[in-house]
Coordinates of N, CA and C in Angstrom, one line a residue:
X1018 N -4.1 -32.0 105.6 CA -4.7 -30.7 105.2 C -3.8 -29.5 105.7
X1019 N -3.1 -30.0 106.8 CA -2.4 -28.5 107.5 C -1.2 -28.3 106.5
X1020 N -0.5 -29.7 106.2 CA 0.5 -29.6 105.3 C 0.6 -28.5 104.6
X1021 N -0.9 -29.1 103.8 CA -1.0 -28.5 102.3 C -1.1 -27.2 102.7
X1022 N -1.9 -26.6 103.7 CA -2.0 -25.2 103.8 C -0.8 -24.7 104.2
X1023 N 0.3 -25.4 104.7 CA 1.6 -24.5 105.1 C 2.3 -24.5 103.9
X1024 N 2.0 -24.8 103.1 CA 3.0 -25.3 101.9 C 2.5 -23.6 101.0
X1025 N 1.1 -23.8 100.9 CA 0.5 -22.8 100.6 C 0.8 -21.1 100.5
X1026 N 0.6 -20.9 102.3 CA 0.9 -20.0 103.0 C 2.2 -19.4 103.5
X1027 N 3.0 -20.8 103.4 CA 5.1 -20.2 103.2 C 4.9 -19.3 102.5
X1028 N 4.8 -18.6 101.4 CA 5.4 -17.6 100.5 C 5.0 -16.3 101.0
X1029 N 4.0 -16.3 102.1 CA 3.1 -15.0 102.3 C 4.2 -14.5 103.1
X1030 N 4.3 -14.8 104.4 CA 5.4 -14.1 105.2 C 6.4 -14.7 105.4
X1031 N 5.9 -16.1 106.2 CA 7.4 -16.9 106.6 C 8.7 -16.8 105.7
X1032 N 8.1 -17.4 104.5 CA 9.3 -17.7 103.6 C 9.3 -16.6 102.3
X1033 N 8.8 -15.4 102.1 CA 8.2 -14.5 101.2 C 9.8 -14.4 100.6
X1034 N 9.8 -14.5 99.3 CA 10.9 -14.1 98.4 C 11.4 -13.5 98.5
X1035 N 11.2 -12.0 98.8 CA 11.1 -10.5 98.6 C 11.7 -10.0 100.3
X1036 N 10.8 -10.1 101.3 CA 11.2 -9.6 102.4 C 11.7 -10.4 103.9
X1037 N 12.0 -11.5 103.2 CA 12.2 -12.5 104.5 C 13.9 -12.8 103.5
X1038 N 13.5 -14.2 102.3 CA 14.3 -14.2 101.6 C 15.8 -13.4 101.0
X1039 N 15.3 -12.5 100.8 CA 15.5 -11.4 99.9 C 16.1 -11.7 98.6
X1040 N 15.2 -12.3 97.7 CA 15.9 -12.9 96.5 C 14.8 -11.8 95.4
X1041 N 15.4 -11.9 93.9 CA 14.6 -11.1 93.3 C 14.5 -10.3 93.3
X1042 N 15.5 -9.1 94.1 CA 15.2 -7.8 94.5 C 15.6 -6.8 93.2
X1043 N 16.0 -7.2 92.4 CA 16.4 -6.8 90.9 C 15.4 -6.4 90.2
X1044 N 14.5 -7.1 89.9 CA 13.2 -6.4 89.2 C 11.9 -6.1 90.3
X1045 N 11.9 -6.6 91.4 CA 11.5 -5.9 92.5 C 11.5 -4.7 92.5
X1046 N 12.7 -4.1 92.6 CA 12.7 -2.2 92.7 C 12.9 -1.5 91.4
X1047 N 13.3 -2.4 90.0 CA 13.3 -1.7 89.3 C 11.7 -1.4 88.5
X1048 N 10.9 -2.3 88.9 CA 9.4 -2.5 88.2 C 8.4 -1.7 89.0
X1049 N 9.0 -1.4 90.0 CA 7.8 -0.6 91.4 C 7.9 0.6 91.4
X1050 N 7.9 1.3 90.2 CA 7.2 2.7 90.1 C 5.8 3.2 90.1
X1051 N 5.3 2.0 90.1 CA 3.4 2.1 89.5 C 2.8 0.4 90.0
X1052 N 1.8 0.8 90.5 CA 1.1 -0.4 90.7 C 0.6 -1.2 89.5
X1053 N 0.5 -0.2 88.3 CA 0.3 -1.2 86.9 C 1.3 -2.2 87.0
X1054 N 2.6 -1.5 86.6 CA 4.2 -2.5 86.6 C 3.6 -3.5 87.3
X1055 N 3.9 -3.2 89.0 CA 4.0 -4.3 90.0 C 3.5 -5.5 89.9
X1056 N 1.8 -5.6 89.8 CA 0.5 -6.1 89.6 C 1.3 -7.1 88.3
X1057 N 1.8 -6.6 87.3 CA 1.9 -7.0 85.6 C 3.4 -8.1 86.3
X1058 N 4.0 -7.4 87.1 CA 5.5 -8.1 86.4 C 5.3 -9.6 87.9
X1059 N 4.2 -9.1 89.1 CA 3.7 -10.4 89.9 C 2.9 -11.5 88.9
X1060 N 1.9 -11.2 88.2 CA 1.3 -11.9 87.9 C 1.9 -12.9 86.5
X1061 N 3.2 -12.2 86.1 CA 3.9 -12.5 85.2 C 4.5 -13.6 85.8
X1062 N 5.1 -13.3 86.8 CA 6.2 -14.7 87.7 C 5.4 -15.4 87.8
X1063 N 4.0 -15.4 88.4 CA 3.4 -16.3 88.9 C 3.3 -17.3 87.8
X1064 N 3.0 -16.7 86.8 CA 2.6 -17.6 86.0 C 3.5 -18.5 85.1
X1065 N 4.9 -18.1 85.0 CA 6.1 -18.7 85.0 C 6.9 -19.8 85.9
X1066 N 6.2 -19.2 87.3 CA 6.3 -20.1 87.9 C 5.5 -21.4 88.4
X1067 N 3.9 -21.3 88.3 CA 3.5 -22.1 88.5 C 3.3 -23.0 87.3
X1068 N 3.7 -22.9 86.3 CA 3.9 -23.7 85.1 C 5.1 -24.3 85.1
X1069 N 6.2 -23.6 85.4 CA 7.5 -24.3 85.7 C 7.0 -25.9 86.2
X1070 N 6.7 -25.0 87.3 CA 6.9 -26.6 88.6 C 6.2 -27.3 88.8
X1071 N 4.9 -26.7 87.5 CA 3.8 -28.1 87.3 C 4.8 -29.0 86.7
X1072 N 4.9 -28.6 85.3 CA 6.4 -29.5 84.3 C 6.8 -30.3 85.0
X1073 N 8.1 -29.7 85.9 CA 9.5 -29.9 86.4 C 8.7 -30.7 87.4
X1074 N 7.5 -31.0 88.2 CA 7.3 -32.1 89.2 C 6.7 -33.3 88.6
X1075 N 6.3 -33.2 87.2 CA 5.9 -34.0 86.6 C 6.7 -35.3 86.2
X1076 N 7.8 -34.5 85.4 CA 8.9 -35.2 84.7 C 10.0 -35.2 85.7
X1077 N 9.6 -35.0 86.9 CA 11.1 -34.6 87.9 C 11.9 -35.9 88.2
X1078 N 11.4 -37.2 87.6 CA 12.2 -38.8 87.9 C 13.1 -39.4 87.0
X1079 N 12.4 -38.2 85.7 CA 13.2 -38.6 84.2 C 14.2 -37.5 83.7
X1080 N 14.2 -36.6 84.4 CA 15.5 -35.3 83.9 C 16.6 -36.0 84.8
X1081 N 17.6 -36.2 84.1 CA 18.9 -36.6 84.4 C 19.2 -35.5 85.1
X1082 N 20.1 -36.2 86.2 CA 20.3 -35.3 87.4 C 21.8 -34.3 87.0
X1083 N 22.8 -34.9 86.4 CA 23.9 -34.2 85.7 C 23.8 -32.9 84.8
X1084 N 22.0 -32.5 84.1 CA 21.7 -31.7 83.4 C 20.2 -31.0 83.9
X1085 N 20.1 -31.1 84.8 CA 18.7 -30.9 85.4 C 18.6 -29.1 85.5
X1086 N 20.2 -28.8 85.8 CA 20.0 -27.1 85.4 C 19.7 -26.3 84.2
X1087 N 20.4 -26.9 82.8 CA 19.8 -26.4 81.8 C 18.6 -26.5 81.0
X1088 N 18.0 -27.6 81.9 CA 17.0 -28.3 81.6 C 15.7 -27.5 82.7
X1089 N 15.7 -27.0 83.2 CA 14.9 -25.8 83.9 C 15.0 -25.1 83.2
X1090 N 16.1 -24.5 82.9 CA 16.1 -22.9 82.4 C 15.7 -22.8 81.1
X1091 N 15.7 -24.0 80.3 CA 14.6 -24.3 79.1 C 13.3 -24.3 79.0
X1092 N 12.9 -25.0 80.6 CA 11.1 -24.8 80.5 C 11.0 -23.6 81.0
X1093 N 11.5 -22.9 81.7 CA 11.1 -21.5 82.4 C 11.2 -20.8 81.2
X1094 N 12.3 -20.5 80.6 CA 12.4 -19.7 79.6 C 11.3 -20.2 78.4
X1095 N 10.6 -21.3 78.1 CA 9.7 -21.5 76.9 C 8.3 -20.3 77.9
X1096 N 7.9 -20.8 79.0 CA 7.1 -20.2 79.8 C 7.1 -18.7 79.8
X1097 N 8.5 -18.1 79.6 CA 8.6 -17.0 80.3 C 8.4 -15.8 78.4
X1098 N 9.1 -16.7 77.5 CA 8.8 -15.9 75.9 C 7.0 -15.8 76.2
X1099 N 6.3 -17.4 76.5 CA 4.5 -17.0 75.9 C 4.4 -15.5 77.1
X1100 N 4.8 -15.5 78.3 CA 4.5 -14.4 78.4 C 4.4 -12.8 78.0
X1101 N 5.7 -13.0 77.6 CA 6.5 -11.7 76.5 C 5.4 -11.4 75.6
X1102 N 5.2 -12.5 74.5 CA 4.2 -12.8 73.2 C 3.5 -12.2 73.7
X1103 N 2.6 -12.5 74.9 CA 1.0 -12.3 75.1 C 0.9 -10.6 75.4
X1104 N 1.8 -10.7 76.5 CA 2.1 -8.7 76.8 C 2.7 -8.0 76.2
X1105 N 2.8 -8.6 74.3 CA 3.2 -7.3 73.6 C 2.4 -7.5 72.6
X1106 N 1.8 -8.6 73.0 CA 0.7 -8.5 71.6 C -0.8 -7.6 72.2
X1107 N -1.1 -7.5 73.5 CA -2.6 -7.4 73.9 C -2.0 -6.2 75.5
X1108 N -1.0 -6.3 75.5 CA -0.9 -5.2 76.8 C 0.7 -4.4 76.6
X1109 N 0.8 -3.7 75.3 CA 1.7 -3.2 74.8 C 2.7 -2.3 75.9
X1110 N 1.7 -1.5 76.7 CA 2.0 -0.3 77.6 C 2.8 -1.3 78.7
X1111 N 2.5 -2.2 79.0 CA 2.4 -2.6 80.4 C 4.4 -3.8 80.0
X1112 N 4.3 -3.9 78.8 CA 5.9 -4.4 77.5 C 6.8 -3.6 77.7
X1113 N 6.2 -2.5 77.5 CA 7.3 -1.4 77.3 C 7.8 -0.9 78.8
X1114 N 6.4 -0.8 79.4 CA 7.7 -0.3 80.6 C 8.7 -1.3 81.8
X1115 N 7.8 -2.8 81.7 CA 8.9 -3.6 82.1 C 10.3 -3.9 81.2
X1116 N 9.9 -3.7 80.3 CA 11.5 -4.1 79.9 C 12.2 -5.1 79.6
X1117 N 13.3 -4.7 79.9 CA 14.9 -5.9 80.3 C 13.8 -6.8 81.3
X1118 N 13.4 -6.2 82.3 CA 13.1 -7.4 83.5 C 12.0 -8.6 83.3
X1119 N 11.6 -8.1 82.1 CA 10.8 -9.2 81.9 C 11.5 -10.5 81.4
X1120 N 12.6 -10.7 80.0 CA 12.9 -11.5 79.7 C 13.7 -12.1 81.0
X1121 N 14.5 -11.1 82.2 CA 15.2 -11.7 83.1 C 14.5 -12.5 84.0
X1122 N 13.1 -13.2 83.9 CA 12.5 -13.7 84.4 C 13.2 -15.0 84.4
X1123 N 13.5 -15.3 83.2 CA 14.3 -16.7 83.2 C 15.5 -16.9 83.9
X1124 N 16.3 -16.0 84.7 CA 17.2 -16.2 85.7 C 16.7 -16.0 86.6
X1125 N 15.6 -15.4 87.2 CA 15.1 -15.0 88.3 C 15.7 -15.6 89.4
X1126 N 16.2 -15.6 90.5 CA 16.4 -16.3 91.5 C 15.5 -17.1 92.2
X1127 N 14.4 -16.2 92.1 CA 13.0 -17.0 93.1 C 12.5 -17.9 92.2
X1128 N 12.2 -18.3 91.0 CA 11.7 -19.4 90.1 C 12.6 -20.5 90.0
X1129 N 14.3 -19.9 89.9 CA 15.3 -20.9 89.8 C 15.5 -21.8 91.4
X1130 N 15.5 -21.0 92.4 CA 15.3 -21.7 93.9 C 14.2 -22.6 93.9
X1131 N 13.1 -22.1 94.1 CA 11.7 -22.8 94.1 C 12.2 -24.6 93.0
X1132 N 12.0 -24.3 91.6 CA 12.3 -25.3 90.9 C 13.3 -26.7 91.5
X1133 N 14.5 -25.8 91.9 CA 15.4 -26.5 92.2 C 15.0 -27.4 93.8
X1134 N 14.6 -26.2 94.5 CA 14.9 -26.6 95.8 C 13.0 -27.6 96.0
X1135 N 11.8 -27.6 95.9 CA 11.1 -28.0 95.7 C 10.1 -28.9 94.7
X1136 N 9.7 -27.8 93.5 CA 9.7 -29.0 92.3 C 10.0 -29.9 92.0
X1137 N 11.5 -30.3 92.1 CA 12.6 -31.3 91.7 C 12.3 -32.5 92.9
X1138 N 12.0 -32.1 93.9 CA 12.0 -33.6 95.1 C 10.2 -33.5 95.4
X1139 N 9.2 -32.4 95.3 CA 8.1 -33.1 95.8 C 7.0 -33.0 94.6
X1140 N 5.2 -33.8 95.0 CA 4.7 -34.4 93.9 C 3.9 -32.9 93.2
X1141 N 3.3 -33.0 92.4 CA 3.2 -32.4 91.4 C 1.6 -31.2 92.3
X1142 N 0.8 -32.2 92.9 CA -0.1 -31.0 93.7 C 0.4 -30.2 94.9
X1143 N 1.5 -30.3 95.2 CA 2.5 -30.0 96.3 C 3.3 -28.6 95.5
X1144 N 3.6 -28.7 94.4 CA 4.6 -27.7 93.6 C 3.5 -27.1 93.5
X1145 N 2.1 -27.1 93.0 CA 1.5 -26.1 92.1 C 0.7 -24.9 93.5
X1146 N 1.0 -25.3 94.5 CA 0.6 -25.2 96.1 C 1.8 -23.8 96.2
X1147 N 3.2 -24.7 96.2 CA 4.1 -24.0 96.7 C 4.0 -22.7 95.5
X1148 N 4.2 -22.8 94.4 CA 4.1 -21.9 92.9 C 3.3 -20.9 93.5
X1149 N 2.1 -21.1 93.6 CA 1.1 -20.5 94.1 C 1.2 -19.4 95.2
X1150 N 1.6 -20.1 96.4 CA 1.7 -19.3 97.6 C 3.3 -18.4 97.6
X1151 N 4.1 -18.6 96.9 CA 5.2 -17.7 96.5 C 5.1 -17.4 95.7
X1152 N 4.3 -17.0 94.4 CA 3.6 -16.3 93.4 C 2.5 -15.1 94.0
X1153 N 2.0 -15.4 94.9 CA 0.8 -14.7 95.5 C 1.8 -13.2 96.4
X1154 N 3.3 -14.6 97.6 CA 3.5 -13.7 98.0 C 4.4 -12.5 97.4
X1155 N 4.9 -12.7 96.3 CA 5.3 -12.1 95.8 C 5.1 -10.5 95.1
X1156 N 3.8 -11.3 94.4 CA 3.1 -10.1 93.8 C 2.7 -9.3 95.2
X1157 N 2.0 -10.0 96.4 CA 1.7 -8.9 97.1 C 2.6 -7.6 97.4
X1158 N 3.8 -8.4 97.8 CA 5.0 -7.2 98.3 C 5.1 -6.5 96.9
X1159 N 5.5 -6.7 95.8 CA 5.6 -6.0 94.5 C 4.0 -5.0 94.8
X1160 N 3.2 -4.9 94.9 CA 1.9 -4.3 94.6 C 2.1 -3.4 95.7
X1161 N 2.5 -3.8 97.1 CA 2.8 -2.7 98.5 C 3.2 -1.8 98.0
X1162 N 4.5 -2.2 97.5 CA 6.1 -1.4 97.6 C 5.8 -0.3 96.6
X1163 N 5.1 -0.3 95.0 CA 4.5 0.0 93.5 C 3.5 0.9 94.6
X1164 N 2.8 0.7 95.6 CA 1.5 1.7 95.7 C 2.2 2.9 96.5
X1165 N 2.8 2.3 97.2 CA 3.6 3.7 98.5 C 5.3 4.3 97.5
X1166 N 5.1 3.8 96.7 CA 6.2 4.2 95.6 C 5.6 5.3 94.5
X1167 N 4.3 5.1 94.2 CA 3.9 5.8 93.3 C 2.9 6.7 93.7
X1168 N 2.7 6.5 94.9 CA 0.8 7.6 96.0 C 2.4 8.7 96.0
X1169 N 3.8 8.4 96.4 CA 4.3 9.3 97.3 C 5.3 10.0 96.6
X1170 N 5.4 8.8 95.2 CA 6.5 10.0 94.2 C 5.6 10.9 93.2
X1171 N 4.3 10.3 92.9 CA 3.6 10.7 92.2 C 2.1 11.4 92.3
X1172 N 1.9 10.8 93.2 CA 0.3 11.4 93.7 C -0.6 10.6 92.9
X1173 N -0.6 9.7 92.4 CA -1.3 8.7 91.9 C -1.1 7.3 92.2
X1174 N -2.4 6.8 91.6 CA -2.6 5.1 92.1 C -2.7 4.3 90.4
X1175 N -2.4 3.3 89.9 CA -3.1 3.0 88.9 C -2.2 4.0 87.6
X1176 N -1.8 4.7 87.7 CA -1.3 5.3 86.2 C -1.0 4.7 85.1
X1177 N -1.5 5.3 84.1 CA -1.1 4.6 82.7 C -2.2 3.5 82.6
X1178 N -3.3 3.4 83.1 CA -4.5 2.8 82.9 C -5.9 4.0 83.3
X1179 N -7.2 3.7 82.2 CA -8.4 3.8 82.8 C -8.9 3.8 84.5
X1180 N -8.2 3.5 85.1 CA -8.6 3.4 87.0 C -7.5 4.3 87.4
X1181 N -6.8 5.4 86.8 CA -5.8 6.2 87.4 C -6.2 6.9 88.4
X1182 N -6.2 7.1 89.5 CA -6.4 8.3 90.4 C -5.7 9.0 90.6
X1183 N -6.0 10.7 91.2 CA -4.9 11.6 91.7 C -5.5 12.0 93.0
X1184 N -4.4 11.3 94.1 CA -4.7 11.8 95.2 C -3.6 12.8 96.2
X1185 N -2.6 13.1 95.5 CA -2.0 14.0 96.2 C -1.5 15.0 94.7
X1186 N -1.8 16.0 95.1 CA -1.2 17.3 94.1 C 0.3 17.2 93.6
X1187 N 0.7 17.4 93.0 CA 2.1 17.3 92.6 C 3.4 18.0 93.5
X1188 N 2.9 19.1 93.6 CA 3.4 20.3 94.3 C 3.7 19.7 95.4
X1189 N 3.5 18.1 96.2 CA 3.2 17.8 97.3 C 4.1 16.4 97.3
X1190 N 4.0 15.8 95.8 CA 4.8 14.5 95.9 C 6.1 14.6 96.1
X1191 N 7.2 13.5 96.7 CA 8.4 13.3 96.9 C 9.1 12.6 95.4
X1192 N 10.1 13.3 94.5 CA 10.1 12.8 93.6 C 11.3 11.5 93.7
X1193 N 11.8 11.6 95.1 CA 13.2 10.1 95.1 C 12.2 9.1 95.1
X1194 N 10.9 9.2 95.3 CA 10.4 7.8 95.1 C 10.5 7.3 93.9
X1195 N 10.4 8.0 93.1 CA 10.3 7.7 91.5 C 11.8 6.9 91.2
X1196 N 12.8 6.9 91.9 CA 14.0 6.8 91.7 C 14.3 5.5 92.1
X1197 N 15.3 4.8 91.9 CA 15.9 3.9 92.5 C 16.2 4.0 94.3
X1198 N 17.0 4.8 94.5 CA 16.8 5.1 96.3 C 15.6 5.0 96.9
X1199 N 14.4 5.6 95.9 CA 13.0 5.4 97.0 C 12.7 4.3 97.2
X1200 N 13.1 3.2 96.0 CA 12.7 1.9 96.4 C 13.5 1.2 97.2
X1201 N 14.6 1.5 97.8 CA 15.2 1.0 98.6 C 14.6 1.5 99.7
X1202 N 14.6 2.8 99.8 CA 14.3 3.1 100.9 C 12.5 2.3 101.5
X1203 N 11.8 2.1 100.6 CA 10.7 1.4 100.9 C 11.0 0.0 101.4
X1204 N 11.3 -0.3 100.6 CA 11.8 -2.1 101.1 C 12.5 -2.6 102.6
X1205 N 13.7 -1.2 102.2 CA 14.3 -1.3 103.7 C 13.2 -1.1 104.8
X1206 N 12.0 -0.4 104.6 CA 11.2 -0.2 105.7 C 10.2 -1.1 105.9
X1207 N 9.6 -2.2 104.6 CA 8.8 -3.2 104.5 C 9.3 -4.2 105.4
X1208 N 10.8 -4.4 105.1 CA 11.7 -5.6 105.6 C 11.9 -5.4 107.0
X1209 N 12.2 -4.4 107.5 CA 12.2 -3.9 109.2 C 11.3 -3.8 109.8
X1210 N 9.8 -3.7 108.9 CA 8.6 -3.9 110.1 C 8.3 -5.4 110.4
X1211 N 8.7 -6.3 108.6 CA 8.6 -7.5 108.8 C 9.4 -8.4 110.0
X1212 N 10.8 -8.0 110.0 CA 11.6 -8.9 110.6 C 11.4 -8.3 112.4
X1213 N 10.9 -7.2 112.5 CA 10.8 -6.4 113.9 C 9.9 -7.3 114.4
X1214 N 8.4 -7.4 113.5 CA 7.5 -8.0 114.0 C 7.8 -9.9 114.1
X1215 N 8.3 -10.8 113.7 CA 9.1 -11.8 113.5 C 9.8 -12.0 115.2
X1216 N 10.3 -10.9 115.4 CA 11.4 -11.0 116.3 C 10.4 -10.8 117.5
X1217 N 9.5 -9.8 117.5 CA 8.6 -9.5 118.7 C 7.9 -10.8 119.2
X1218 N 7.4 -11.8 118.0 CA 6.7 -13.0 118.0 C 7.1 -13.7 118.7
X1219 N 8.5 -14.2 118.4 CA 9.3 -15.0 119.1 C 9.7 -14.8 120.5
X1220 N 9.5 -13.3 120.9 CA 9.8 -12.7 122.2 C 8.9 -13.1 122.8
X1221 N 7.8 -13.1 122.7 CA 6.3 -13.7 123.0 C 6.3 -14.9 123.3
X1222 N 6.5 -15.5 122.6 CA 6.2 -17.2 122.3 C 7.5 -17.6 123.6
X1223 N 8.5 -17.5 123.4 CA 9.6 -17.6 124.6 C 9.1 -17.2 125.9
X1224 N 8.9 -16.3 126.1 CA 8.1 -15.8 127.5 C 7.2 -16.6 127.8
X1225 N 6.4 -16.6 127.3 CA 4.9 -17.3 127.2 C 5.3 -19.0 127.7
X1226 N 6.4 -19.4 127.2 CA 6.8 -20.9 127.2 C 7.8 -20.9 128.9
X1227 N 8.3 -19.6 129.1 CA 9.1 -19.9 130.5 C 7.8 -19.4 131.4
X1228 N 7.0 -18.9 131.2 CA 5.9 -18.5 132.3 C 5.2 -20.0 132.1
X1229 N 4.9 -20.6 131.2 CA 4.5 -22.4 131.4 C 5.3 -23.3 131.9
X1230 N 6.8 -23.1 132.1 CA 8.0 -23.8 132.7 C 7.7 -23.6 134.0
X1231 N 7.5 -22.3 134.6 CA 7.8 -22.1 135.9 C 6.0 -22.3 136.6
X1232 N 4.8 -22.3 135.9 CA 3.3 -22.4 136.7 C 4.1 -24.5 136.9
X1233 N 4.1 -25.0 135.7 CA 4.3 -26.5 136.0 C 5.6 -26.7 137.3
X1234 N 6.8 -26.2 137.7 CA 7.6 -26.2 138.3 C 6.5 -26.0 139.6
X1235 N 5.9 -25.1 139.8 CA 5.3 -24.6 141.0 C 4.3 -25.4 141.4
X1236 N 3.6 -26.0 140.3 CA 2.3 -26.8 140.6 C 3.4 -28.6 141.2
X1237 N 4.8 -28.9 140.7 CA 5.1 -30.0 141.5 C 6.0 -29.7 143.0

């Protein structure tokens, strides 16, 4: 059971795509103007991805190993068009403003890693685990980065849907967020509280382990 839950839970922080990794960062900063985007272009991977690696762990004994790359990027890409289909047939708004980044799903780095590096060697409730928990953590950081990108360039939450809010006046918002630099500059700051706090952990845990070194030294 602990397995299954670390398998799960890798994508949140330890092993997170986005801020540990740093893979994906391509449609990451270009999609995170709005929490609509973020929300639409996470739940989009996910779902490319956890279909991928259902497939690809199923059949993963019978894809010849000499062709096993173009032979991914066939099932991701069949996965990644129904998504296209479905978000331009029933969520037109949400089509238009992802873009290019949508079809680039099928090179993604984080779907092509995952497949490769996991789907391909483990069993099939193991992939849909991993899909899962680096789908989840994904979208989370996309949905952060989209809310403090768009509260700060824009003064809104939600835009371009019915649940829009306005919570800061315009006259008040920062418009580099709207830009490409704001998203760096967000990320850069996501990734530095992450890896600060990472680092502080391990400072802990070290200490903690020489202060257990030296009570047992004392106690013989």
């Amino acid at each position: 059971m602990k397995k299954k839950l670390a398998i799960f839970t890798n994508g949140f922080i330890r092993e997170n795509p986005l801020i540990v990794l740093n893979i994906g960062l391509c449609s990451a900063l270009g999609v995170t103007t709005s929490v609509f985007n973020g929300l639409g272009m996470g739940l989009g991977m996910t779902f490319v991805l956890v279909m991928s690696e259902i497939v690809i762990s199923i059949f993963r004994k019978l894809i010849p190993q000499a062709i096993r790359l173009p032979i991914f990027i066939i099932i991701i890409a069949a996965f990644t068009t129904i998504v296209q289909l479905v978000l331009q047939a029933y969520v037109q708004n949400l089509y238009d403003a992802l873009g290019v980044f949508l079809p680039l799903i099928v090179v993604n780095c984080i779907i092509m890693g995952r497949v490769e590096a996991f789907a391909s060697k483990n069993s099939t409730p193991d992939s849909i685990l991993d899909a899962l928990g680096m789908g989840i953590g994904y979208t989370m950081v996309l949905v952060l980065i989209s809310l403090i990108r768009e509260l700060l360039g824009g003064g809104t939450i939600m835009a371009g849907t019915s649940l829009k809010l306005e919570l800061i006046p315009q006259q008040f918002t920062i418009g580099v967020f709207n830009s490409a630099p704001g998203g760096f500059i967000v990320f850069g700051c996501l990734a530095a509280i992450v890896q600060g706090s990472k680092a502080a952990y391990t400072r802990r845990k070290e200490k903690k382990q020489k202060e257990t070194v030296k009570e047992v030294a004392k106690d013989e």
